[in-house]
CSV table of C-alpha atoms in Angstrom, one decimal:
chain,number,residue,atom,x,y,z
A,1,UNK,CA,-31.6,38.8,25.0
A,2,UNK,CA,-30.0,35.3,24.7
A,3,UNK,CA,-32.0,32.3,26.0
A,4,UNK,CA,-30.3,29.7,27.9
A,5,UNK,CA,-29.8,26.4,25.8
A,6,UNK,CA,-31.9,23.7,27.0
A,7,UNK,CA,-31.6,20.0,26.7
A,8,UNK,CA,-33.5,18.5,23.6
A,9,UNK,CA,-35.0,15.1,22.2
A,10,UNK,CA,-32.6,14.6,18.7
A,11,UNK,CA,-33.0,10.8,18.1
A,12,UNK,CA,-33.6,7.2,19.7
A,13,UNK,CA,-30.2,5.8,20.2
A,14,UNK,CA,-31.9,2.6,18.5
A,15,UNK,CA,-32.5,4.4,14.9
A,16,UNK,CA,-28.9,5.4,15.1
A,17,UNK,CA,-26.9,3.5,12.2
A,18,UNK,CA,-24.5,1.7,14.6
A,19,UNK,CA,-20.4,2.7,14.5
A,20,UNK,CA,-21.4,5.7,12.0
A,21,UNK,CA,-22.7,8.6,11.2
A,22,UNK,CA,-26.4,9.2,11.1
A,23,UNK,CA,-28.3,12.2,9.4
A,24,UNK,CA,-31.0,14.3,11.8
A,25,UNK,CA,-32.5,17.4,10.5
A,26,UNK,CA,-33.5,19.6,13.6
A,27,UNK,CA,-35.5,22.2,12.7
A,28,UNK,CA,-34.0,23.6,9.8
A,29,UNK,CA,-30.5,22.3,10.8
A,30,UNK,CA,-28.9,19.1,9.6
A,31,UNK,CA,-27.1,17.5,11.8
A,32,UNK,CA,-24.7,14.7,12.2
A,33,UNK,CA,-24.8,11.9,14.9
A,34,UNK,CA,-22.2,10.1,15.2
A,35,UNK,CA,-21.9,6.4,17.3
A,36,UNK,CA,-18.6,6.3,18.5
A,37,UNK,CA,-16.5,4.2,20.7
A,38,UNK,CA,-16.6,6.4,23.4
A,39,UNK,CA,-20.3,7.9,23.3
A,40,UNK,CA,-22.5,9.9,21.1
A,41,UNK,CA,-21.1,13.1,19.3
A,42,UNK,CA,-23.3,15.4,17.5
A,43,UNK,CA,-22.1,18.3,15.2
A,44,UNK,CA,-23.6,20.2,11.8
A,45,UNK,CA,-23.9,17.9,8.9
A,46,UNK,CA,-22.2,20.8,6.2
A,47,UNK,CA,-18.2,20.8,6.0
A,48,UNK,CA,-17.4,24.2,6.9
A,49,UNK,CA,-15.3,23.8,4.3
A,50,UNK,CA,-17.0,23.3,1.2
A,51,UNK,CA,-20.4,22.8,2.5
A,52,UNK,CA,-20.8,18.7,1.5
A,53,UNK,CA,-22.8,16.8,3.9
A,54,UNK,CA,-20.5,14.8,6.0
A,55,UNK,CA,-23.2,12.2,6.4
A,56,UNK,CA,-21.9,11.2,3.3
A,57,UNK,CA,-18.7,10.7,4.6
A,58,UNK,CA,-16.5,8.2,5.7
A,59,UNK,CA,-16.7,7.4,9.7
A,60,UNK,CA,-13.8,5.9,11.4
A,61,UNK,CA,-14.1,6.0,14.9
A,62,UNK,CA,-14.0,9.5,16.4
A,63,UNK,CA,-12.7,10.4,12.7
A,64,UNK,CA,-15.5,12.1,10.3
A,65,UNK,CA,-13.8,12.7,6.9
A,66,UNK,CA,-15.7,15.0,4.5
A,67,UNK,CA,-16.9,13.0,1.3
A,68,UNK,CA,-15.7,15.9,-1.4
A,69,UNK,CA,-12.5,16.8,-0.3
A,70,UNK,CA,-11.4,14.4,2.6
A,71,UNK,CA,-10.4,16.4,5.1
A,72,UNK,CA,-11.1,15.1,8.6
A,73,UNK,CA,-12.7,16.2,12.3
A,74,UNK,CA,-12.2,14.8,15.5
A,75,UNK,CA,-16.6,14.2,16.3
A,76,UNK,CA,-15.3,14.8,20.0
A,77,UNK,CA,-14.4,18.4,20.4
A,78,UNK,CA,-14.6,19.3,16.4
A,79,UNK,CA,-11.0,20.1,15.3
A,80,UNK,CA,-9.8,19.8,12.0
A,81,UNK,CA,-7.5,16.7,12.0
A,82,UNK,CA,-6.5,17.4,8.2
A,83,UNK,CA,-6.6,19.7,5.2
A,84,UNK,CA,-8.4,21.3,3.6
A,85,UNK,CA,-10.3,21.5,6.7
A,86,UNK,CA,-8.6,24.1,9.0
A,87,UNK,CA,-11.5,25.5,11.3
A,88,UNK,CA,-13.0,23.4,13.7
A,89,UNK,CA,-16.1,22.1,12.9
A,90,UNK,CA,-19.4,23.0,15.2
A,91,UNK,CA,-20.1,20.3,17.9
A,92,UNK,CA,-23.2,20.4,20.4
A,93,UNK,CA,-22.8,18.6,23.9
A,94,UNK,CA,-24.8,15.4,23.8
A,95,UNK,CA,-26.2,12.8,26.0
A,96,UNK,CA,-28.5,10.1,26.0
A,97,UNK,CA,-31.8,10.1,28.2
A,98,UNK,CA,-33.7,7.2,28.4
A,99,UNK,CA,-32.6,5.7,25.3
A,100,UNK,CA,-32.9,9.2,23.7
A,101,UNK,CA,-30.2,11.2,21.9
A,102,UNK,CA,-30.2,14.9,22.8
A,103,UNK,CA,-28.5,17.6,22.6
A,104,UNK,CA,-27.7,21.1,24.6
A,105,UNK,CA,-28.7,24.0,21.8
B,1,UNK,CA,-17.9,35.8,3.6
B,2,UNK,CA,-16.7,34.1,0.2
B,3,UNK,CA,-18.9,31.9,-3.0
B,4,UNK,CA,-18.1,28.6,-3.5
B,5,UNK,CA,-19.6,26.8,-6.4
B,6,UNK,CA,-19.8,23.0,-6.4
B,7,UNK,CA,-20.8,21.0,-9.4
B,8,UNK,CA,-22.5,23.8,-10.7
B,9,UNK,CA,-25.4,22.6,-8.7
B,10,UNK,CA,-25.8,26.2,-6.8
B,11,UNK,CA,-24.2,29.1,-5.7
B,12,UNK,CA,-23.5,29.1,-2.1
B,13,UNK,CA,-22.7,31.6,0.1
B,14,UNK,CA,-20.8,30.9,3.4
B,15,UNK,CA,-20.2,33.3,6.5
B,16,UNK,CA,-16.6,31.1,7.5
B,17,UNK,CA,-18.3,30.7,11.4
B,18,UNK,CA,-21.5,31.2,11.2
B,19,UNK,CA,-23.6,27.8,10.9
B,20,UNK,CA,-26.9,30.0,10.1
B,21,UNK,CA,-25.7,30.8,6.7
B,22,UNK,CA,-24.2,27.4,5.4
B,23,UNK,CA,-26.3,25.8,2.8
B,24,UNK,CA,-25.6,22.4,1.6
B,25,UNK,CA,-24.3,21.6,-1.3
B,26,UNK,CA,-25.0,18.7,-4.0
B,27,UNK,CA,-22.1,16.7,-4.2
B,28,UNK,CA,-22.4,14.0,-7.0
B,29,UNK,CA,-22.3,11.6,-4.1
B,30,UNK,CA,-25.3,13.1,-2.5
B,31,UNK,CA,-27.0,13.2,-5.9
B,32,UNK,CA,-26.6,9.4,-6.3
B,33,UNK,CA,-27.9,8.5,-2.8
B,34,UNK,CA,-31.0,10.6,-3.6
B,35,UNK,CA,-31.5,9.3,-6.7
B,36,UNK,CA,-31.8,5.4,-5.5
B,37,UNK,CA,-28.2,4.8,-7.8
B,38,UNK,CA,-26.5,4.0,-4.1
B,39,UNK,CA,-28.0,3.5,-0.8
B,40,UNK,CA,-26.2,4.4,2.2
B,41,UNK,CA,-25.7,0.7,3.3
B,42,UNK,CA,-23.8,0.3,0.0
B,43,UNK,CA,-21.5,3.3,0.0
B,44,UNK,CA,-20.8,2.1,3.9
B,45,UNK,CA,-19.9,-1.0,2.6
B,46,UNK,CA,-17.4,0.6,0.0
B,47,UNK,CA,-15.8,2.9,2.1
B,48,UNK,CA,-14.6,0.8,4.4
B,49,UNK,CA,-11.0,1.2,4.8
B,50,UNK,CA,-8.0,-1.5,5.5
B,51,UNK,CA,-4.5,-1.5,5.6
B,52,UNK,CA,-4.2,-5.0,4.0
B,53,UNK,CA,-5.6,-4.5,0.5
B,54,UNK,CA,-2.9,-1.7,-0.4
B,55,UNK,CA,0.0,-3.5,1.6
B,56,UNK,CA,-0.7,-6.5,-0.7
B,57,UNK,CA,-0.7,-4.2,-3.9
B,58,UNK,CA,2.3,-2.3,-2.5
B,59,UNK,CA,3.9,-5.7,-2.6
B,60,UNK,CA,3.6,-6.4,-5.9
B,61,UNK,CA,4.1,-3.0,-6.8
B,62,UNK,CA,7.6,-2.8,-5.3
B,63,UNK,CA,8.2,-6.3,-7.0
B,64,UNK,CA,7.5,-5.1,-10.5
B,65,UNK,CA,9.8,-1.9,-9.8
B,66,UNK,CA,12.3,-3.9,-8.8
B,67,UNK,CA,12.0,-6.2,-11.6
B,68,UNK,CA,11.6,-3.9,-14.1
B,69,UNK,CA,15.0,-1.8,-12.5
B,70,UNK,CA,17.4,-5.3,-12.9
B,71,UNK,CA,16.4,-5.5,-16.8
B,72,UNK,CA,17.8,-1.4,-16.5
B,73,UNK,CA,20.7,-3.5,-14.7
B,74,UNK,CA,20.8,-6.1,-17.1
B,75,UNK,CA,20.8,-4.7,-20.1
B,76,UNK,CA,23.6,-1.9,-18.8
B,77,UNK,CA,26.0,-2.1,-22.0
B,78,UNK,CA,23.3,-3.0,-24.8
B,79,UNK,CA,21.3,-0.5,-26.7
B,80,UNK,CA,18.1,-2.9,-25.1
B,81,UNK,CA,18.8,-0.3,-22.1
B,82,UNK,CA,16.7,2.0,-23.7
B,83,UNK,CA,13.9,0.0,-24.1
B,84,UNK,CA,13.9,-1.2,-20.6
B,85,UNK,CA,14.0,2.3,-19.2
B,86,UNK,CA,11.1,3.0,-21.1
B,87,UNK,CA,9.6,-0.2,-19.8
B,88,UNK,CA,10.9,0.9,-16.1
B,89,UNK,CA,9.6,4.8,-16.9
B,90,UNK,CA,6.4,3.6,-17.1
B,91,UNK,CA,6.0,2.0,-13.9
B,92,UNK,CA,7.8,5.1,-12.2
B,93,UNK,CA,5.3,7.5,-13.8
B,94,UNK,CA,2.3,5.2,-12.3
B,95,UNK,CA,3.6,6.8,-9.0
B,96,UNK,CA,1.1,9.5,-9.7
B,97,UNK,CA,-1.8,6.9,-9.4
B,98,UNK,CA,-0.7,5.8,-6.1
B,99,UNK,CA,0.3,9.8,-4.7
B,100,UNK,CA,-3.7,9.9,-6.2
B,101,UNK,CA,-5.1,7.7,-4.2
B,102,UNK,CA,-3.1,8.5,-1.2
B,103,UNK,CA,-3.7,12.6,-1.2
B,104,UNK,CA,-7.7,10.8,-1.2
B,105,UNK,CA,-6.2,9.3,2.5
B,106,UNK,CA,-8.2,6.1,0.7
B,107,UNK,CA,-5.0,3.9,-0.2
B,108,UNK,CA,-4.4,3.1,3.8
B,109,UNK,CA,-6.9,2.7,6.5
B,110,UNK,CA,-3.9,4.5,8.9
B,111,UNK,CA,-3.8,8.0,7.6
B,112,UNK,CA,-0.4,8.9,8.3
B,113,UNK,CA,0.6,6.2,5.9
B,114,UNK,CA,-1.1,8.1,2.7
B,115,UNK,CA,1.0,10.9,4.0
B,116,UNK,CA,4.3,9.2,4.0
B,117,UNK,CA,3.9,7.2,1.0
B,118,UNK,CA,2.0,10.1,-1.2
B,119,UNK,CA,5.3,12.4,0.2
B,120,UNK,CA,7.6,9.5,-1.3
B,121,UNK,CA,6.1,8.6,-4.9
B,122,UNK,CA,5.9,13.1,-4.7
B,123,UNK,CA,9.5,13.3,-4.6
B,124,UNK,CA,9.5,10.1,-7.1
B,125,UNK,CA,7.8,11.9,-9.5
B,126,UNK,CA,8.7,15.8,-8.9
B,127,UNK,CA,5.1,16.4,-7.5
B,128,UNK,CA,5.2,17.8,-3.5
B,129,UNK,CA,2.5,16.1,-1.9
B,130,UNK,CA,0.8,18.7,-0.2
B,131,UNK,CA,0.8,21.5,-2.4
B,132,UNK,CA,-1.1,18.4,-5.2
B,133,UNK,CA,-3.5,17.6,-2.1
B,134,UNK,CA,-4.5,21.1,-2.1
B,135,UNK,CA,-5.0,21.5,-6.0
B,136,UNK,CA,-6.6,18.0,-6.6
B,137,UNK,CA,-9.0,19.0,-4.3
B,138,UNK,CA,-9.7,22.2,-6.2
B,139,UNK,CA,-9.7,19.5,-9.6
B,140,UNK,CA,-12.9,17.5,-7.5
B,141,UNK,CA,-14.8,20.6,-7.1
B,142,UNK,CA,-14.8,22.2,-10.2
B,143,UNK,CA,-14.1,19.5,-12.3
B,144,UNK,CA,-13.9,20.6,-16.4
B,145,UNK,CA,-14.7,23.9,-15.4
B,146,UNK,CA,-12.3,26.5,-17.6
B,147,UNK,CA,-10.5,28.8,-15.7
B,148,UNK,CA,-11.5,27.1,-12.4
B,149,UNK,CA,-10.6,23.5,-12.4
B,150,UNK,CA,-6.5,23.8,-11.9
B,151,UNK,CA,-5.4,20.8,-13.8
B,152,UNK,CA,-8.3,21.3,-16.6
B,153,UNK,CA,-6.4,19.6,-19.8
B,154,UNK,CA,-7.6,21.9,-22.7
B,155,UNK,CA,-9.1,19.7,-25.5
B,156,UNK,CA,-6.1,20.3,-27.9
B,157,UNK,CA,-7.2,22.0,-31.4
B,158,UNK,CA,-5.1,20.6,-33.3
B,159,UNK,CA,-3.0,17.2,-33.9
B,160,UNK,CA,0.3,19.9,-33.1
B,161,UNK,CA,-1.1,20.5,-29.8
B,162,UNK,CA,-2.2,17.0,-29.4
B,163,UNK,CA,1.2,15.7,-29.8
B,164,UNK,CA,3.1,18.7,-28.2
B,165,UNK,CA,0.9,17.8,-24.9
B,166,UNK,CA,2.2,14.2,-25.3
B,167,UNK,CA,5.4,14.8,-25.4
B,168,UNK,CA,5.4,16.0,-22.2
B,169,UNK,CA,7.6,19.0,-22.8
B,170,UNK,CA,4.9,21.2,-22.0
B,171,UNK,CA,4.2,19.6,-18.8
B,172,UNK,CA,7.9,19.5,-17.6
B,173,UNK,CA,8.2,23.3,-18.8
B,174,UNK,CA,5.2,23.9,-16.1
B,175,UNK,CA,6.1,21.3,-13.4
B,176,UNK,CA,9.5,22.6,-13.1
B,177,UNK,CA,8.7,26.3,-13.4
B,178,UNK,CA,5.8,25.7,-10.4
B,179,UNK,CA,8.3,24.1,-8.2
B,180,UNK,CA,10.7,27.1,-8.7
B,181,UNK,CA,8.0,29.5,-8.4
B,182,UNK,CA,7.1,27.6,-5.4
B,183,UNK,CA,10.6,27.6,-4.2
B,184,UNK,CA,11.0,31.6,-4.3
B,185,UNK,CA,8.0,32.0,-2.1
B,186,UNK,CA,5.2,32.8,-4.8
B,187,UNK,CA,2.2,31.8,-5.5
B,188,UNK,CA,-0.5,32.7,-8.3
B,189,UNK,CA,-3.8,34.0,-7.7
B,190,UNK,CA,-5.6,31.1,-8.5
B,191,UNK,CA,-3.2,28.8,-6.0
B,192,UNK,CA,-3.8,31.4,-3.0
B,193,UNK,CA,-7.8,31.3,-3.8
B,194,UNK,CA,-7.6,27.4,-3.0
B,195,UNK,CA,-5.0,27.2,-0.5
B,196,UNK,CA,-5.4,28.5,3.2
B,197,UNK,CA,-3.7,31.8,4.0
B,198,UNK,CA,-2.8,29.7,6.9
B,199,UNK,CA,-1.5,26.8,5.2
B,200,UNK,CA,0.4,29.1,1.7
B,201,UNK,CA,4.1,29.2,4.1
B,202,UNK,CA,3.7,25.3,4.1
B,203,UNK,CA,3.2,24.7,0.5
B,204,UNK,CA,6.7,27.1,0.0
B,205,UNK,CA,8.5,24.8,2.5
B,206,UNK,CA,7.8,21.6,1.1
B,207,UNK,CA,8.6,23.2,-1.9
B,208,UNK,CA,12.1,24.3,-1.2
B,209,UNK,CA,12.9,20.7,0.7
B,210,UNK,CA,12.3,18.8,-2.6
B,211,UNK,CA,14.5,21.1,-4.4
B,212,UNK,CA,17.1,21.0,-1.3
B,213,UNK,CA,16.6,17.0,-2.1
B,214,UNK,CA,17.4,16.8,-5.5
B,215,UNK,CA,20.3,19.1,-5.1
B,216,UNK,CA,21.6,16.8,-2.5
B,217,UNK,CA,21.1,14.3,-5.0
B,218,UNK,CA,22.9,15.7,-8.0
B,219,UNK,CA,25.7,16.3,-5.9
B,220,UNK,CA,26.2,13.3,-3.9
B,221,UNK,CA,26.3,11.5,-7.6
B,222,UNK,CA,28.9,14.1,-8.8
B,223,UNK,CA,30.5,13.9,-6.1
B,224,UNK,CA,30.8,10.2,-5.3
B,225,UNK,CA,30.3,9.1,-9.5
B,226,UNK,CA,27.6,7.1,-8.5
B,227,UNK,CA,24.9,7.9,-11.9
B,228,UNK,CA,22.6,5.0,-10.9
B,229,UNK,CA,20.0,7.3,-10.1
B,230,UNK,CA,19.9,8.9,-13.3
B,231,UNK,CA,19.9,5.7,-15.0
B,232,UNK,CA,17.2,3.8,-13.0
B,233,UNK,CA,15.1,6.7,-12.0
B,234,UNK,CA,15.5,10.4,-13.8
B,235,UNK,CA,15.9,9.3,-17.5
B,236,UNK,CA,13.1,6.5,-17.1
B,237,UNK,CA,10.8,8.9,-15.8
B,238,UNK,CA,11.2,11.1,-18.6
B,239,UNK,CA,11.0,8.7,-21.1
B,240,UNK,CA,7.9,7.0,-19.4
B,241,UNK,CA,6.3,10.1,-19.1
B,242,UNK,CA,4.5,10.6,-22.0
B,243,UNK,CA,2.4,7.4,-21.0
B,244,UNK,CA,1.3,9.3,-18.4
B,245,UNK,CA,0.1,11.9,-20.6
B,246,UNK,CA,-1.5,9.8,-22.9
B,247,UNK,CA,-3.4,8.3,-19.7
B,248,UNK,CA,-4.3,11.6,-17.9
B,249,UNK,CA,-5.6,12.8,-21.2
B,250,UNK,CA,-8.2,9.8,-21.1
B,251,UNK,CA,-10.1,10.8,-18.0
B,252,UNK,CA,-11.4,14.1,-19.3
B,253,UNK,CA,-10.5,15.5,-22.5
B,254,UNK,CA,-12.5,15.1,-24.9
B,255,UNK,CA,-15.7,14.6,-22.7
B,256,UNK,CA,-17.7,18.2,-22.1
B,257,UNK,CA,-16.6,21.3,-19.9
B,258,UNK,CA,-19.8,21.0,-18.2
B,259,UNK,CA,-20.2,20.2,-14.0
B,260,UNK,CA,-22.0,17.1,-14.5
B,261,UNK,CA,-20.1,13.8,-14.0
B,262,UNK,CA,-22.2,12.1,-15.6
B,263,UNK,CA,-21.3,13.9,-18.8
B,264,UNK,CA,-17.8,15.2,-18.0
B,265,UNK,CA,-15.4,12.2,-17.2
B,266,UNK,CA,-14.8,9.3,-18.8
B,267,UNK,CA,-14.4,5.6,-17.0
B,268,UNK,CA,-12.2,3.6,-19.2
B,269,UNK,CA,-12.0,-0.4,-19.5
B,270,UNK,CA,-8.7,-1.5,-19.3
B,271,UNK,CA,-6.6,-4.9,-19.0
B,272,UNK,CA,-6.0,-5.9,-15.1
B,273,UNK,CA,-2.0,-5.0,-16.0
B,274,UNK,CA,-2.8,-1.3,-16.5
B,275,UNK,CA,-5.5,-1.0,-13.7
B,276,UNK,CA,-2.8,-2.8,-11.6
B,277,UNK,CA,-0.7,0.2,-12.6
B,278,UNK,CA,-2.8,2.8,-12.4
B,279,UNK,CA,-4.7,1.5,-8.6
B,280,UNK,CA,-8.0,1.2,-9.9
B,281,UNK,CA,-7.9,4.8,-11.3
B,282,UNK,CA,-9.2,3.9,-14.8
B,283,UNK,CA,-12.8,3.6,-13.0
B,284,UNK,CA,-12.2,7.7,-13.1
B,285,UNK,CA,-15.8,8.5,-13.2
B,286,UNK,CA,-16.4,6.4,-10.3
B,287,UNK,CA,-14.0,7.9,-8.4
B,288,UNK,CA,-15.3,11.6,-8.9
B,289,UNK,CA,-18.4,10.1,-8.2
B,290,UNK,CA,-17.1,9.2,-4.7
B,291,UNK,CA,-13.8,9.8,-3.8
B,292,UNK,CA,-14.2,8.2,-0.3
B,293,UNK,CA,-14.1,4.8,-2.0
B,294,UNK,CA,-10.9,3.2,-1.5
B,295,UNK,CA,-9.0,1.8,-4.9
B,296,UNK,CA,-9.5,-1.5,-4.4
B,297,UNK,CA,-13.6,-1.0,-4.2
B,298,UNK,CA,-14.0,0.7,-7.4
B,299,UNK,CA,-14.7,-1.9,-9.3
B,300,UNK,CA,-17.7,-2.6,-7.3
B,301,UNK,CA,-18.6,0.7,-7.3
B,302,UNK,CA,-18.4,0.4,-11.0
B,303,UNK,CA,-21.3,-2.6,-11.0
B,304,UNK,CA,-23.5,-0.5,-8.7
B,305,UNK,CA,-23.4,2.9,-11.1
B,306,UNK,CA,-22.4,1.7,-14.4
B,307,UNK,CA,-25.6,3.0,-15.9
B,308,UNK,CA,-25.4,6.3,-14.5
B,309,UNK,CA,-21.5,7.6,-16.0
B,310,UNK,CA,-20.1,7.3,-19.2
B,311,UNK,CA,-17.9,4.4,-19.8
B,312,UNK,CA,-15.1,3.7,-22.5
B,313,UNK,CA,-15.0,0.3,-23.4
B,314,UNK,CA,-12.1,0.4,-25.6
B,315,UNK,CA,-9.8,1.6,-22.6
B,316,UNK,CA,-7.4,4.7,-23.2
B,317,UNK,CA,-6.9,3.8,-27.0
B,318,UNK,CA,-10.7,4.0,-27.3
B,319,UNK,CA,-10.3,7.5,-25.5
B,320,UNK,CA,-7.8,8.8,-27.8
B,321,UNK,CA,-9.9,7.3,-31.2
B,322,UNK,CA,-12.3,9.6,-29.8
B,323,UNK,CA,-10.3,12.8,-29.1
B,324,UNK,CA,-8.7,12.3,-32.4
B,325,UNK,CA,-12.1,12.3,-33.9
B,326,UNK,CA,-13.3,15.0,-32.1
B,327,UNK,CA,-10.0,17.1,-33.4
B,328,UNK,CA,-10.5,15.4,-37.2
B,329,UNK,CA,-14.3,16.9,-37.1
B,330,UNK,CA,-13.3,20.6,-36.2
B,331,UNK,CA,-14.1,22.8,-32.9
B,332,UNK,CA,-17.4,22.7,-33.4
B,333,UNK,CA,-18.1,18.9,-33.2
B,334,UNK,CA,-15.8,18.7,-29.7
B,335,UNK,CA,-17.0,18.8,-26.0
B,336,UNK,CA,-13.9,21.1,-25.2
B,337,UNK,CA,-14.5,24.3,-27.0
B,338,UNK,CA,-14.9,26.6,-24.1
């Protein structure tokens, strides 16, 4: 049987490195935060396409490019932007709660 | 599910859409940041992206093409023509660096810029953009690996081979046969493992456009008698290209067929007129290192990690004393022999 996701504490929106991307391991997930100009995005840290840490990566905006290869996502809804990234990538809805990042998993 | 092998750090295993069974891998990037060689700060701080760095560079790239085209001009009914195409070839052939740095999306802060001007110096140099995206990428993650890495230079075993290679005429012979292969809708086995099944149609159209292009080309200068492109363009690329050889040989050959960067690519020390030329790319090692870094922050890059890659500081003609030692001491003294 599937359990409904809940809402969960990920981070303090005042640890997040501000305008980027910021590294969270939940459990044994990482994940990436992102602060972008229109709110907090979180997805999973690994490229689905060859598995670097995006972390790593270069942040521009709601653009998270992947640092092996360089192909890009859009943080809000996870789409590949550019190759060799073709899938979209996995997001989780966010929100912040009392200065608190979380997330719906 | 499908293996991908990175750096030779691990094997990894992917299901394509499920997140349980992704497992990182250690890019060298990743390896430096844990390693204290880089902080995060610091690789923020280089990554940073602008438009006006490369427009200024553009700049004075376009200025030396043109320059270097009017002594084609000038020199029209002279046998100096032939030394000026050579000395024009060489800039053309530097349109790879650029279609480099631009299939990295690092040249321009706006990316459909890299696209546009990588797409450009690709028909410039017989190179469709896309299709080199995809195998460069393929280069980055198995980098010196034989039989993986797709433009692996073999160490040559010979001083035949060695010169053969710079010639170029083995490089034409394969560039022109890809394109054509390309053209008739195939593609090799190791092309379809690295590009998409979604994406292999694409790579065959862009393809058959630059060949509809140069077509278009021939003809409209048979038809109108207009032969300045082969003067300033086709015949100074071929006679420049060899310099390109000579540089592309540099960065790896020579240096072992192992995953490490640190061990398997070579950062070479050159005069500011050849890393003008070349956008930064003769900090190679650097660049594999992290290929997020835009050109013009390599050499900063260069101060933070100079310790931690191997560094040639006689520039390419250092490189080459070195291959042609390795090739005077036999296969068993060379780093290539896989």
């Amino acid at each position: 049987m599937q359990r409904d996701k809940q809402w969960r504490n990920l981070i303090a929106v005042s640890d997040l490195r501000k305008n980027w991307v910021t590294r969270v391991d939940f459990g044994n997930r990482p994940l990436a935060v992102y602060d972008a100009p229109s709110g907090v995005y979180v997805s999973l840290a690994l490229c689905n396409h060859g598995g670097a840490d995006l972390c790593d990566g270069y942040f521009d905006e709601h653009l998270i490019e992947c640092p092996l290869h360089q192909g890009a996502f859009d943080v809000r809804d996870g789409r590949a932007i550019d190759t060799p990234a073709t899938r979209p990538m996995k997001t989780f809805p966010a929100r912040i709660i009392d200065g608190c990042v979380q997330i719906k998993i | 599910m499908y293996a991908v092998r990175v750096n030779c750090t691990r094997e990894i295993e992917f299901h394509q859409n499920c997140e349980h069974k992704m497992q990182a891998v250690v890019t060298p990037l990743t390896q430096a940041l844990s390693e204290g060689n880089l902080t995060r700060e610091e690789l923020r701080e280089l990554m940073e992206r602008s438009n006006g760095p490369a427009l200024k560079w553009l700049a004075a790239w376009v200025a030396v093409a043109l320059t270097t085209s009017s002594l084609v001009v000038f020199a029209w009914n002279s046998w100096l023509i032939w030394p000026t195409m050579f000395l024009h070839g060489i800039v053309i052939v530097h349109h790879f660096s650029l279609q480099h740095e631009c299939v990295h999306y690092s040249v321009f802060r706006t990316r459909w810029l890299n696209k546009l001007v990588g797409t450009i110096c690709g028909y410039i140099i017989v190179l469709p953009n896309r299709f080199f995206r995809y195998e460069h990428c393929d280069h980055h993650t198995y980098t010196q690996l034989h039989g993986k890495d797709p433009e692996l230079i073999p160490m040559p075993k010979n001083i035949t081979e060695y010169l053969l290679f710079l010639s170029s005429i083995p490089f034409w012979y394969a560039r022109v046969n890809e394109l054509l292969r390309h053209t008739l809708g195939h593609l090799n086995d190791q092309e379809k493992r690295f590009i998409p099944a979604v994406e292999q149609s694409s790579i065959i159209r862009e393809a058959r456009l630059m060949v509809m292009f140069y077509l278009a080309v021939v003809l409209l200068m048979y038809t109108t008698g207009l032969w300045a492109p082969l003067w300033l363009w086709i015949i100074p690329l071929i006679l420049g290209e060899p310099v390109m050889r000579f540089i592309r040989m540099t960065e790896h050959v020579g240096r072992p067929t192992v995953a490490q960067r640190q061990e398997n690519t070579r950062t070479n020390l050159v005069s500011w007129p050849w890393r003008f030329l070349c956008w930064n790319m003769n900090f190679h090692a650097e660049h594999h290192y992290a290929s997020s870094v835009p050109f013009h922050a390599l050499p900063d890059l260069h101060e933070k990690i100079k310790k931690h890659i191997y560094i040639e500081p006689a520039g390419y003609l250092g490189a080459h004393r070195d291959i042609l030692a390795q090739l005077r001491k036999g296969p068993s003294s060379t780093y290539a022999k896989g």
